[in-house]
Amino acid sequence: MSFHTSKQNGVVVVDVDGQLIVGNRQELKQKVLDELEGGERKFLIDFSNTGYIDSSGLGVLVSLSKKIREQGGELRLANLNEDLRTLFELTKLDTLFNIADTRDAALTGF
């Protein structure tokens, strides 16, 4: 499990490799908050290499979305697999996040 942060077209892109669970959610949160404190406002989390997110992982995404919005920014998600997309739909989190099928689609219009 690891997180890789890069910048693409003025957007901080975080690639999540593996599961987003209670054991690593704080690492993701800290990486995003460090960038937010550094002045970044546009964030994309790419889940193309992620098969599972537990409830604490969902919680950290909601928390990050709130903090980023409070700073005038936006958090988008991309590349959720079918199971994860269903999870977001069942929890109604698909109404909170801008979820794109691809990274390029998510970056468009930022």
Short mmCIF file of C-alpha atoms in Angstrom, two decimals:
data_model
loop_
_atom_site.label_atom_id
_atom_site.label_comp_id
_atom_site.label_asym_id
_atom_site.label_seq_id
_atom_site.Cartn_x
_atom_site.Cartn_y
_atom_site.Cartn_z
CA MET A 1 0.00 0.00 0.00
CA SER A 2 1.39 3.31 -0.98
CA PHE A 3 0.42 6.74 -2.13
CA HIS A 4 2.18 8.56 -4.92
CA THR A 5 1.69 12.29 -5.27
CA SER A 6 2.36 14.19 -8.47
CA LYS A 7 1.19 17.37 -10.14
CA GLN A 8 -0.57 17.43 -13.47
CA ASN A 9 -1.96 20.59 -15.09
CA GLY A 10 -1.97 22.42 -11.76
CA VAL A 11 -3.79 19.61 -9.99
CA VAL A 12 -2.31 17.52 -7.19
CA VAL A 13 -2.86 13.90 -8.23
CA VAL A 14 -2.67 11.18 -5.59
CA ASP A 15 -2.43 7.61 -6.84
CA VAL A 16 -3.62 5.04 -4.32
CA ASP A 17 -1.89 1.70 -4.80
CA GLY A 18 -3.69 -1.02 -2.86
CA GLN A 19 -6.42 -0.71 -0.26
CA LEU A 20 -7.50 2.43 1.55
CA ILE A 21 -8.14 1.19 5.07
CA VAL A 22 -7.85 2.11 8.73
CA GLY A 23 -4.15 1.25 8.74
CA ASN A 24 -3.12 3.77 6.08
CA ARG A 25 -5.83 6.41 5.92
CA GLN A 26 -3.83 8.84 8.06
CA GLU A 27 -0.95 8.70 5.58
CA LEU A 28 -3.26 9.74 2.76
CA LYS A 29 -4.85 12.44 4.88
CA GLN A 30 -1.50 13.90 5.88
CA LYS A 31 -0.19 13.95 2.30
CA VAL A 32 -3.25 15.86 1.10
CA LEU A 33 -3.29 18.23 4.10
CA ASP A 34 0.42 19.00 3.59
CA GLU A 35 -0.32 20.01 -0.01
CA LEU A 36 -3.37 22.01 1.10
CA GLU A 37 -1.30 23.88 3.66
CA GLY A 38 1.26 24.52 0.93
CA GLY A 39 -1.37 26.42 -1.05
CA GLU A 40 -2.68 23.74 -3.39
CA ARG A 41 -6.45 23.78 -3.93
CA LYS A 42 -7.16 21.25 -6.69
CA PHE A 43 -6.91 17.57 -5.84
CA LEU A 44 -7.58 14.35 -7.69
CA ILE A 45 -7.37 10.94 -6.07
CA ASP A 46 -6.93 8.16 -8.62
CA PHE A 47 -8.13 4.73 -7.53
CA SER A 48 -7.15 2.79 -10.65
CA ASN A 49 -4.97 0.47 -8.53
CA THR A 50 -7.38 0.22 -5.58
CA GLY A 51 -9.75 -2.67 -4.99
CA TYR A 52 -11.09 -1.90 -1.55
CA ILE A 53 -11.93 1.07 0.67
CA ASP A 54 -13.20 0.48 4.20
CA SER A 55 -15.45 2.77 6.22
CA SER A 56 -12.51 4.63 7.73
CA GLY A 57 -11.16 5.22 4.24
CA LEU A 58 -14.51 6.65 3.18
CA GLY A 59 -14.45 8.79 6.31
CA VAL A 60 -11.09 10.28 5.49
CA LEU A 61 -12.24 11.11 1.97
CA VAL A 62 -15.28 12.93 3.36
CA SER A 63 -13.08 14.76 5.87
CA LEU A 64 -10.60 15.80 3.18
CA SER A 65 -13.38 16.96 0.89
CA LYS A 66 -14.77 19.17 3.64
CA LYS A 67 -11.38 20.68 4.51
CA ILE A 68 -10.52 21.32 0.87
CA ARG A 69 -13.90 22.98 0.24
CA GLU A 70 -13.45 25.17 3.32
CA GLN A 71 -10.23 26.43 1.70
CA GLY A 72 -12.00 27.14 -1.59
CA GLY A 73 -10.71 24.05 -3.35
CA GLU A 74 -12.09 20.86 -4.82
CA LEU A 75 -11.42 17.14 -4.46
CA ARG A 76 -12.27 14.86 -7.35
CA LEU A 77 -12.07 11.07 -7.61
CA ALA A 78 -11.28 8.93 -10.65
CA ASN A 79 -11.06 5.35 -11.82
CA LEU A 80 -13.27 3.68 -9.22
CA ASN A 81 -13.85 0.05 -10.11
CA GLU A 82 -17.39 -1.29 -10.33
CA ASP A 83 -17.48 -2.45 -6.70
CA LEU A 84 -16.18 0.87 -5.40
CA ARG A 85 -18.58 2.85 -7.57
CA THR A 86 -21.45 0.76 -6.15
CA LEU A 87 -20.16 1.46 -2.65
CA PHE A 88 -20.20 5.20 -3.31
CA GLU A 89 -23.72 4.96 -4.76
CA LEU A 90 -25.07 2.93 -1.82
CA THR A 91 -23.60 5.37 0.70
CA LYS A 92 -24.76 8.36 -1.39
CA LEU A 93 -21.18 9.60 -1.47
CA ASP A 94 -21.48 9.82 -5.24
CA THR A 95 -23.51 12.98 -4.59
CA LEU A 96 -20.67 14.52 -2.54
CA PHE A 97 -17.80 13.87 -4.93
CA ASN A 98 -17.19 14.60 -8.56
CA ILE A 99 -16.35 11.06 -9.75
CA ALA A 100 -14.88 10.57 -13.21
CA ASP A 101 -14.32 7.39 -15.17
CA THR A 102 -10.77 8.39 -16.11
CA ARG A 103 -8.01 10.65 -14.89
CA ASP A 104 -8.21 12.76 -18.02
CA ALA A 105 -11.96 13.23 -17.59
CA ALA A 106 -11.44 14.29 -13.98
CA LEU A 107 -8.74 16.79 -14.94
CA THR A 108 -10.94 18.35 -17.60
CA GLY A 109 -12.59 21.50 -16.43
CA PHE A 110 -10.74 21.81 -13.15
#
